[in-house]
PDB file of C-alpha atoms in Angstrom:
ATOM      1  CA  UNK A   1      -7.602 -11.283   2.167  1.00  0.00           C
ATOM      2  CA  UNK A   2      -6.330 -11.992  -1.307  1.00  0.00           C
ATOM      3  CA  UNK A   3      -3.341 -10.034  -2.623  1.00  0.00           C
ATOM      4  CA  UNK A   4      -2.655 -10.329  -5.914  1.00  0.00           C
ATOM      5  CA  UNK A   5       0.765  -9.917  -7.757  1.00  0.00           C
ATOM      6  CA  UNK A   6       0.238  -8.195 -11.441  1.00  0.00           C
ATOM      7  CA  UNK A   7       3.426 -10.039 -13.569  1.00  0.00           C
ATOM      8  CA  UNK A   8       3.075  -7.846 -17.064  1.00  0.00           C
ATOM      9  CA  UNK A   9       3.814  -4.400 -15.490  1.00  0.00           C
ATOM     10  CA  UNK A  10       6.173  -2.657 -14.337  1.00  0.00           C
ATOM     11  CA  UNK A  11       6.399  -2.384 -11.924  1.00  0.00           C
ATOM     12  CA  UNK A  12       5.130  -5.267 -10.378  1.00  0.00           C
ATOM     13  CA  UNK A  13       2.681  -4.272  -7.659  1.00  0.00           C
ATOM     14  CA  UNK A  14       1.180  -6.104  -4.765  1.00  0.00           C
ATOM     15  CA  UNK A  15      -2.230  -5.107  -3.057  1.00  0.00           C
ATOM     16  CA  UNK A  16      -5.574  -6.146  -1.491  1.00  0.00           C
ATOM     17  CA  UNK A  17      -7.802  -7.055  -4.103  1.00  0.00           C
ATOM     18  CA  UNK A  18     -10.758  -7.085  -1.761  1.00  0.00           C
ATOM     19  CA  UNK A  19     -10.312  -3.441  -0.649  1.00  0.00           C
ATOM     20  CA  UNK A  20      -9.771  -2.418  -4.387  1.00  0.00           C
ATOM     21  CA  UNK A  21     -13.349  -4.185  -5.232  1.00  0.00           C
ATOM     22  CA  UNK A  22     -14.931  -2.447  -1.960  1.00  0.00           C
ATOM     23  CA  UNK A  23     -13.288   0.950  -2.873  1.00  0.00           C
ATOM     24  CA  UNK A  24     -14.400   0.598  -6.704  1.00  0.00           C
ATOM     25  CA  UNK A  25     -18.149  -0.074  -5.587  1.00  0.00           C
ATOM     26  CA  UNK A  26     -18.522   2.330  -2.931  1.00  0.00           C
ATOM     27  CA  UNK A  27     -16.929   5.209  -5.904  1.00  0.00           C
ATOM     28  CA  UNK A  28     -19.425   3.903  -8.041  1.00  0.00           C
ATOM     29  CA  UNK A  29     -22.308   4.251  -5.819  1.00  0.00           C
ATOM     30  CA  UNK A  30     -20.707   7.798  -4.018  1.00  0.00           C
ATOM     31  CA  UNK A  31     -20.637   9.308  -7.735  1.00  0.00           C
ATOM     32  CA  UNK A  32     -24.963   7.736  -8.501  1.00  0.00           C
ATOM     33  CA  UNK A  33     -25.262  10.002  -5.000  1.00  0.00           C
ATOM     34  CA  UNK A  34     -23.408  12.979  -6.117  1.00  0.00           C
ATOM     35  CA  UNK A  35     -25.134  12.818  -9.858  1.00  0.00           C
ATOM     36  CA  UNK A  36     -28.498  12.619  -7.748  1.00  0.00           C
ATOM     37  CA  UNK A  37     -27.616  15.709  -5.731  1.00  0.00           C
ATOM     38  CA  UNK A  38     -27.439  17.652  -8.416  1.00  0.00           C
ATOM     39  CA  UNK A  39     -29.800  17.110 -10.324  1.00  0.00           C
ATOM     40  CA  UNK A  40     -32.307  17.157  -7.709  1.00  0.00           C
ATOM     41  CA  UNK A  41     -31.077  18.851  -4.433  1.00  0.00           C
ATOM     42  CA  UNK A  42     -31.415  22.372  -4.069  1.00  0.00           C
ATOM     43  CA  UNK A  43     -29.996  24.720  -1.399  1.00  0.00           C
ATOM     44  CA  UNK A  44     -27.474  24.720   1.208  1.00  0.00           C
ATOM     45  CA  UNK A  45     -27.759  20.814   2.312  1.00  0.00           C
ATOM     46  CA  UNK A  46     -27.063  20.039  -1.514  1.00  0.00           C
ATOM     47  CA  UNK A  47     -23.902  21.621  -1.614  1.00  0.00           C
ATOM     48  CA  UNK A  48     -22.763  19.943   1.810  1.00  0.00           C
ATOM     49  CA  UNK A  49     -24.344  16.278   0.740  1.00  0.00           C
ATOM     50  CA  UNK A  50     -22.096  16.725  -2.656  1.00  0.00           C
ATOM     51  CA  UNK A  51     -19.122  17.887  -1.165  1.00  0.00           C
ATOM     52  CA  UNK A  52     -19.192  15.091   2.010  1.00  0.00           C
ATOM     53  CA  UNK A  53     -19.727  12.176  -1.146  1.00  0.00           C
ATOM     54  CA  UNK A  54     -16.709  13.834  -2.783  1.00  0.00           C
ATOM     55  CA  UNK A  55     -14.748  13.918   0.199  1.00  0.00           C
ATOM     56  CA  UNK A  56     -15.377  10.152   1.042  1.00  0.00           C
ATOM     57  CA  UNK A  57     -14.191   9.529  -2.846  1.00  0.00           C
ATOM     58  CA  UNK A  58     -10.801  11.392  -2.223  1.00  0.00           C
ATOM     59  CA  UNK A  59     -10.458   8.824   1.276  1.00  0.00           C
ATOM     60  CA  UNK A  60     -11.524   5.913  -0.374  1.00  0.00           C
ATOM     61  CA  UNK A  61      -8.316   6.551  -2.783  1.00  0.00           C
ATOM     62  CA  UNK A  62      -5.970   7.314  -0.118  1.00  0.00           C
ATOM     63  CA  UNK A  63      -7.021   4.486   1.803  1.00  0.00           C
ATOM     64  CA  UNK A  64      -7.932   1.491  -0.270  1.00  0.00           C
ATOM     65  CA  UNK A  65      -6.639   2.207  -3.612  1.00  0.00           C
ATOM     66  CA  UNK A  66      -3.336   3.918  -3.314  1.00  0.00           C
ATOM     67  CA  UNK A  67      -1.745   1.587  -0.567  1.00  0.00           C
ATOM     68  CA  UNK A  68       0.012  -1.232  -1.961  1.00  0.00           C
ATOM     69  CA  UNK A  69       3.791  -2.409  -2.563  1.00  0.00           C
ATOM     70  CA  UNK A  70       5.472  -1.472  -5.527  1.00  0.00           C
ATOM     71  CA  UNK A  71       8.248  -3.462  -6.979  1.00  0.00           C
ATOM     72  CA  UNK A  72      10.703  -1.493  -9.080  1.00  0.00           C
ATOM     73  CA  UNK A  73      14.792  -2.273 -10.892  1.00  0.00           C
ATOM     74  CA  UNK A  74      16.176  -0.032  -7.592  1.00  0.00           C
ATOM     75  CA  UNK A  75      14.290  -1.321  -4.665  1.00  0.00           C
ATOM     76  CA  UNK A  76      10.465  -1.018  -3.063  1.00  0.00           C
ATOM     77  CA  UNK A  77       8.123   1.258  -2.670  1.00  0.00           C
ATOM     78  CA  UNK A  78       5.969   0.679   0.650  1.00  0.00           C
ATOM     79  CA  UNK A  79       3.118   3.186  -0.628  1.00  0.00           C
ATOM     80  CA  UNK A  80       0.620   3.631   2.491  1.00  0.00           C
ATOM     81  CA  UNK A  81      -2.384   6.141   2.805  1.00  0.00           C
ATOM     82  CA  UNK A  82      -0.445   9.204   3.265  1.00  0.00           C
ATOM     83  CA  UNK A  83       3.225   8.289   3.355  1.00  0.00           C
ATOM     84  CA  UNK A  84       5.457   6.401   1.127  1.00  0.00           C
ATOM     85  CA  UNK A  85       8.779   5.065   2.053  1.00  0.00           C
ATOM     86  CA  UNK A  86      11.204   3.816  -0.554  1.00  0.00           C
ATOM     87  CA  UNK A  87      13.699   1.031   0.353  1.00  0.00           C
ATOM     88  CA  UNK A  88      16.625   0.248  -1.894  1.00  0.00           C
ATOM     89  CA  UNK A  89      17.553  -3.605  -2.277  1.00  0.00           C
ATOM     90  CA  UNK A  90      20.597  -2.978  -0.747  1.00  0.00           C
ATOM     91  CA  UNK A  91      18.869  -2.235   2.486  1.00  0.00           C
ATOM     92  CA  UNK A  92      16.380  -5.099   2.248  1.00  0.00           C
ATOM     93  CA  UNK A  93      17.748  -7.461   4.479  1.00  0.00           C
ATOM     94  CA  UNK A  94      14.178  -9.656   5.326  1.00  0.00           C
ATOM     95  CA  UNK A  95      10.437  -9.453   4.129  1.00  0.00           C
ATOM     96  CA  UNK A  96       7.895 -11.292   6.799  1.00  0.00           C
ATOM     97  CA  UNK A  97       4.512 -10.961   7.937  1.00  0.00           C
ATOM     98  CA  UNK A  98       3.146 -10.616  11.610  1.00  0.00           C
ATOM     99  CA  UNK A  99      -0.426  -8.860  11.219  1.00  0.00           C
ATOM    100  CA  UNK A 100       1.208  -7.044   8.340  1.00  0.00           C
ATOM    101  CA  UNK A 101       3.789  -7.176   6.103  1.00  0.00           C
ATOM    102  CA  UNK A 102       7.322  -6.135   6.904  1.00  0.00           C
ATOM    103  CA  UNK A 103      10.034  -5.049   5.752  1.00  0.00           C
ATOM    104  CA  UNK A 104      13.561  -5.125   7.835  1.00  0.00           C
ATOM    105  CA  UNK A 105      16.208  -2.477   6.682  1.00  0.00           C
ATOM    106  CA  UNK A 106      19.188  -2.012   9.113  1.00  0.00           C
ATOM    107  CA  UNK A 107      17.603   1.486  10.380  1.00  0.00           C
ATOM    108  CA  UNK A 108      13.894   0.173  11.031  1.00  0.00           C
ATOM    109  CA  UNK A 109      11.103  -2.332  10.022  1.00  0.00           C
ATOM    110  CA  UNK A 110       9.332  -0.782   7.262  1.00  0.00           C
ATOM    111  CA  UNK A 111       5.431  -1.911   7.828  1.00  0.00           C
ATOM    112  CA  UNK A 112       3.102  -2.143   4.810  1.00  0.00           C
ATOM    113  CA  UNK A 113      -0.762  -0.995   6.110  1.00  0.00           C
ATOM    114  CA  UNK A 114      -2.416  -2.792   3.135  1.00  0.00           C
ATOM    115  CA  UNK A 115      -1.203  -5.845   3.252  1.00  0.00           C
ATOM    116  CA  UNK A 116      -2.177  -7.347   6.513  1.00  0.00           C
ATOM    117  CA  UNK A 117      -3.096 -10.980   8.127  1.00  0.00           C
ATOM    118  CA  UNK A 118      -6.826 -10.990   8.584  1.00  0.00           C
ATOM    119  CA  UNK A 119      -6.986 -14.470  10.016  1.00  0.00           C
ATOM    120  CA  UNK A 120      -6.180 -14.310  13.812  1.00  0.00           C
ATOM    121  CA  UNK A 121      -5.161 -17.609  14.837  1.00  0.00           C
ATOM    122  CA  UNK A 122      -2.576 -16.714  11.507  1.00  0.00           C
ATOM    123  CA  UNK A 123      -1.699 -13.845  13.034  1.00  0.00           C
ATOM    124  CA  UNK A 124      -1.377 -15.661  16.824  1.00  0.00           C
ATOM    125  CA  UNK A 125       1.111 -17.688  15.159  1.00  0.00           C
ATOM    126  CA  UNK A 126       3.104 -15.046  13.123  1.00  0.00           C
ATOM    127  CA  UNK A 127       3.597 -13.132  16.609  1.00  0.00           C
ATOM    128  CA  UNK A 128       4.826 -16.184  18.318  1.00  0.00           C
ATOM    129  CA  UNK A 129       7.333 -17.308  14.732  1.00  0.00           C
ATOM    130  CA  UNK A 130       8.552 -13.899  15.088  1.00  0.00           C
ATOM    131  CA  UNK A 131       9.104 -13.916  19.308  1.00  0.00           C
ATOM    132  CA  UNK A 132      11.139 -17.306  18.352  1.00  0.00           C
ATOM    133  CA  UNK A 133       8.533 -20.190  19.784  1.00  0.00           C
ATOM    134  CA  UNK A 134       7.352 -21.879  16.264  1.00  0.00           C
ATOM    135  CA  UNK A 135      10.105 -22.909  13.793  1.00  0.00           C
ATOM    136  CA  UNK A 136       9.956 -20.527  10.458  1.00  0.00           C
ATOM    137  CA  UNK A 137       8.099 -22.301   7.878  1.00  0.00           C
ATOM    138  CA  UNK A 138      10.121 -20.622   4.782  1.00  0.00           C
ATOM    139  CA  UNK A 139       9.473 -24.475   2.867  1.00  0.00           C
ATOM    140  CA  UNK A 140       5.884 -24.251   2.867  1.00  0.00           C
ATOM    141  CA  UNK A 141       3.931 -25.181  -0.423  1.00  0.00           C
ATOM    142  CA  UNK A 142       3.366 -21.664  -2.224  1.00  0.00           C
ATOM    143  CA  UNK A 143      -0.436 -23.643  -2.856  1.00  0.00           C
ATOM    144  CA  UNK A 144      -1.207 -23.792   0.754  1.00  0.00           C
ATOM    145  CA  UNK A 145       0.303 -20.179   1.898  1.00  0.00           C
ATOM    146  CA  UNK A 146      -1.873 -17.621   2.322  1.00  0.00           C
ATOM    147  CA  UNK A 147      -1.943 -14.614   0.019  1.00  0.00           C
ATOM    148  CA  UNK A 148       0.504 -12.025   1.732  1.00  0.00           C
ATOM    149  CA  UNK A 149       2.681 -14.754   2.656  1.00  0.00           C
ATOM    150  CA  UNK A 150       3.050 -15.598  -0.855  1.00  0.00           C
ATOM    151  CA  UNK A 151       3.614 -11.846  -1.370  1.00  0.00           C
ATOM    152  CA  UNK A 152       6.496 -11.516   1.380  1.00  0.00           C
ATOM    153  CA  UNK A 153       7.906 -15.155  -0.040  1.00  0.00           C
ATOM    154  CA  UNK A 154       7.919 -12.958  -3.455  1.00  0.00           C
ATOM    155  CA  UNK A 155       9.531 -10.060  -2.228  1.00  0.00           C
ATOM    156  CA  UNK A 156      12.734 -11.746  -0.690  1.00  0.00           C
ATOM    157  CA  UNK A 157      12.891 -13.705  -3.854  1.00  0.00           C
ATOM    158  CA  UNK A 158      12.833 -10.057  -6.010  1.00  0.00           C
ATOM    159  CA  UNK A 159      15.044  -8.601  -3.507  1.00  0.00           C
ATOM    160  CA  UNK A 160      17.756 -11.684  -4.079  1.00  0.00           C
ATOM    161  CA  UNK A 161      17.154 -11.480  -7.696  1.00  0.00           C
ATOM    162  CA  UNK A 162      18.120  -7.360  -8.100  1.00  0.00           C
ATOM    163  CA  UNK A 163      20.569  -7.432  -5.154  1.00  0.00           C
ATOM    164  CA  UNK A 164      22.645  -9.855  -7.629  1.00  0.00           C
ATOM    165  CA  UNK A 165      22.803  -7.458 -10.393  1.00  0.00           C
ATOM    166  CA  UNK A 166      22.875  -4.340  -8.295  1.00  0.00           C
ATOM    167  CA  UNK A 167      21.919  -0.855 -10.427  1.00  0.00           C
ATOM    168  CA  UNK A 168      24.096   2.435  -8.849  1.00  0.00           C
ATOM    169  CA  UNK A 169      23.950   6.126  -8.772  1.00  0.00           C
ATOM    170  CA  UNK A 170      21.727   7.863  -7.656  1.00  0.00           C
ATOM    171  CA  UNK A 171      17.870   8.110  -8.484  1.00  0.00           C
ATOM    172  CA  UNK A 172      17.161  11.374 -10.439  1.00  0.00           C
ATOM    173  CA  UNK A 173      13.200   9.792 -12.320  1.00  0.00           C
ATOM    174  CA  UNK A 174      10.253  10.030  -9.897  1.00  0.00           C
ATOM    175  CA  UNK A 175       8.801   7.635 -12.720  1.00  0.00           C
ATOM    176  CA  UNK A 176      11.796   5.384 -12.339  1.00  0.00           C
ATOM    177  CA  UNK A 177      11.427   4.562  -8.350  1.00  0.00           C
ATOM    178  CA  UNK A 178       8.767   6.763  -7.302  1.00  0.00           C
ATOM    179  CA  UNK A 179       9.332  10.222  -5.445  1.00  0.00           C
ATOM    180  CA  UNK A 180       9.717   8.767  -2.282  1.00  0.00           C
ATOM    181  CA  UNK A 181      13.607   7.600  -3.682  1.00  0.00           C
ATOM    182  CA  UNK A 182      14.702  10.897  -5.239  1.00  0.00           C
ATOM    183  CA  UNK A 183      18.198  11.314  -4.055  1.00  0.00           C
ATOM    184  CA  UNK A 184      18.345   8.254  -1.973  1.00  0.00           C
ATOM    185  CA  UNK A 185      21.195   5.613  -2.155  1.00  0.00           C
ATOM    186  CA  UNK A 186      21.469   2.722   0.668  1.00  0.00           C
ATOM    187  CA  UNK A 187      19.509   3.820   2.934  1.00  0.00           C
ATOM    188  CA  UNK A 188      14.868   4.151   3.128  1.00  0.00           C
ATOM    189  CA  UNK A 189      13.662   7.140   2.519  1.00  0.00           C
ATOM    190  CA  UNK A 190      10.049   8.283   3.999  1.00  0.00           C
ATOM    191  CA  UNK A 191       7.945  10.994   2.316  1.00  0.00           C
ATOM    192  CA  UNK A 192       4.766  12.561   1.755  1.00  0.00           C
ATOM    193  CA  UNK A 193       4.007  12.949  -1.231  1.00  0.00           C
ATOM    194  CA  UNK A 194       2.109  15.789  -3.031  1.00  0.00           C
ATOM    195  CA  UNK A 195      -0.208  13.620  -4.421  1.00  0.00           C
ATOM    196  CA  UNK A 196      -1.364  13.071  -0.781  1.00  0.00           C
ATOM    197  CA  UNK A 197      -1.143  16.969   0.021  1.00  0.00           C
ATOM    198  CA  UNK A 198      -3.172  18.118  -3.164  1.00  0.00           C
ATOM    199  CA  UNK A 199      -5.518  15.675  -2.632  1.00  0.00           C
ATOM    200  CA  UNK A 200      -5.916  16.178   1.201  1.00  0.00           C
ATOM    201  CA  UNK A 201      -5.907  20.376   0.748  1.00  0.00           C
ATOM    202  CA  UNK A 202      -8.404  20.088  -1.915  1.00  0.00           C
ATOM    203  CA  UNK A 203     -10.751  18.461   0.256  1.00  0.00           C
ATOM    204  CA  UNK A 204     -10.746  20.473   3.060  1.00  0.00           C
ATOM    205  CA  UNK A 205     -11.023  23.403   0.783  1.00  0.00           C
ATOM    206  CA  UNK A 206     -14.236  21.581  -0.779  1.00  0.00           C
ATOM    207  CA  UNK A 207     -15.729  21.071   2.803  1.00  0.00           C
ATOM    208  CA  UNK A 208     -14.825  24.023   4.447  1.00  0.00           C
ATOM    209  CA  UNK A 209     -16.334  26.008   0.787  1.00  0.00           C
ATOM    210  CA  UNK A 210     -19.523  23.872   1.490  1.00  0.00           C
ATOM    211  CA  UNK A 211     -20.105  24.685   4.597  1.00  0.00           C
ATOM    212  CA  UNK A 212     -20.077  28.231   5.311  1.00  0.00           C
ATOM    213  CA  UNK A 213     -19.529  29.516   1.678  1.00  0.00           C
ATOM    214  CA  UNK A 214     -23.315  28.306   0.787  1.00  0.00           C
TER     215      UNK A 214
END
């Protein structure tokens, strides 16, 4: 697992690089398959092959590339496969990781699907930190911590830095905090967005045109 933390933008963004690499090969290789379909199939069976390689395209992007944590000036975004939940800094009261990474609000743990603990006995021990039998180990060397660790150590130390110079109103930019915070103010906010819905309608419509429309 190795989650990487992109400092130039903004905002910053954490996510599985190893997913992202699997994701971007299996595009590359899906869009060789669909070039090959058409310029060689012919017929019903064509039209399906193309449109099942374009379907796995749109879930590879909803599943591997989309997810990932987004760090923005009025709180996070927890973007996974087809929901996104924004939570303002004010209700960021603890980042950790069991087999995932988590985020506690006062209303619920917010849980990110991309970034996750692949190593079990890691995980084993996460469970049990988190039950209360192992002593936290918030001192550990950020050289020896594993990646989304490092990521949740991160996060609590963003969440610190922006709860101490607080921005208010409310959120009126999708570009400034995402869609997911439109309108929110201390409290997460869960959507779907229509990114997801386009994407999802479209390929059903493909498939569905495949099959019985050939």
């Amino acid at each position: 697992m190795g989650d990487r933390l992109m400092e130039p933008t903004n905002p910053t963004s954490h996510y599985s690089t190893p997913t992202r690499l699997l994701a971007a090969a299996w595009i590359v290789i899906a869009v060789l398959l669909i070039l090959d379909v058409l310029v060689r199939g012919e017929g019903r069976e064509a039209w399906i092959a193309g449109a099942v390689l374009a379907a796995s395209v749109a879930v590879v992007y909803l599943v591997w590339i989309r997810p990932r944590v987004a760090v923005t000036e009025r709180g996070l975004r927890v973007i996974n496969p087809l929901r996104e939940t924004f939570v303002p800094w004010a209700a960021v009261r603890w980042v950790d990781v069991t087999d995932v990474l988590r985020v506690h609000t006062p209303q619920a743990i917010v849980r990110s699907w991309p970034l996750r603990e692949t190593k079990r006995a890691k995980v084993r021990d996460n469970m049990r930190r988190d039950a209360g039998f192992l002593d936290a180990d918030h001192d550990e060397d950020p050289a020896q911590m594993r990646p989304v660790d490092l990521a949740a150590r991160q996060l609590r130390q963003d969440a610190e830095r922006y709860k101490a110079r607080p921005l208010t109103g409310p959120i009126k930019d999708v570009d400034e905090a995402g869609p997911a915070a439109l309108g929110a103010e201390d409290a997460p906010q869960t959507m779907v967005p229509v990114e997801v819905i386009v994407i999802l309608a479209a390929t059903l419509v493909m498939l569905v045109g495949a099959v019985f429309l050939t």
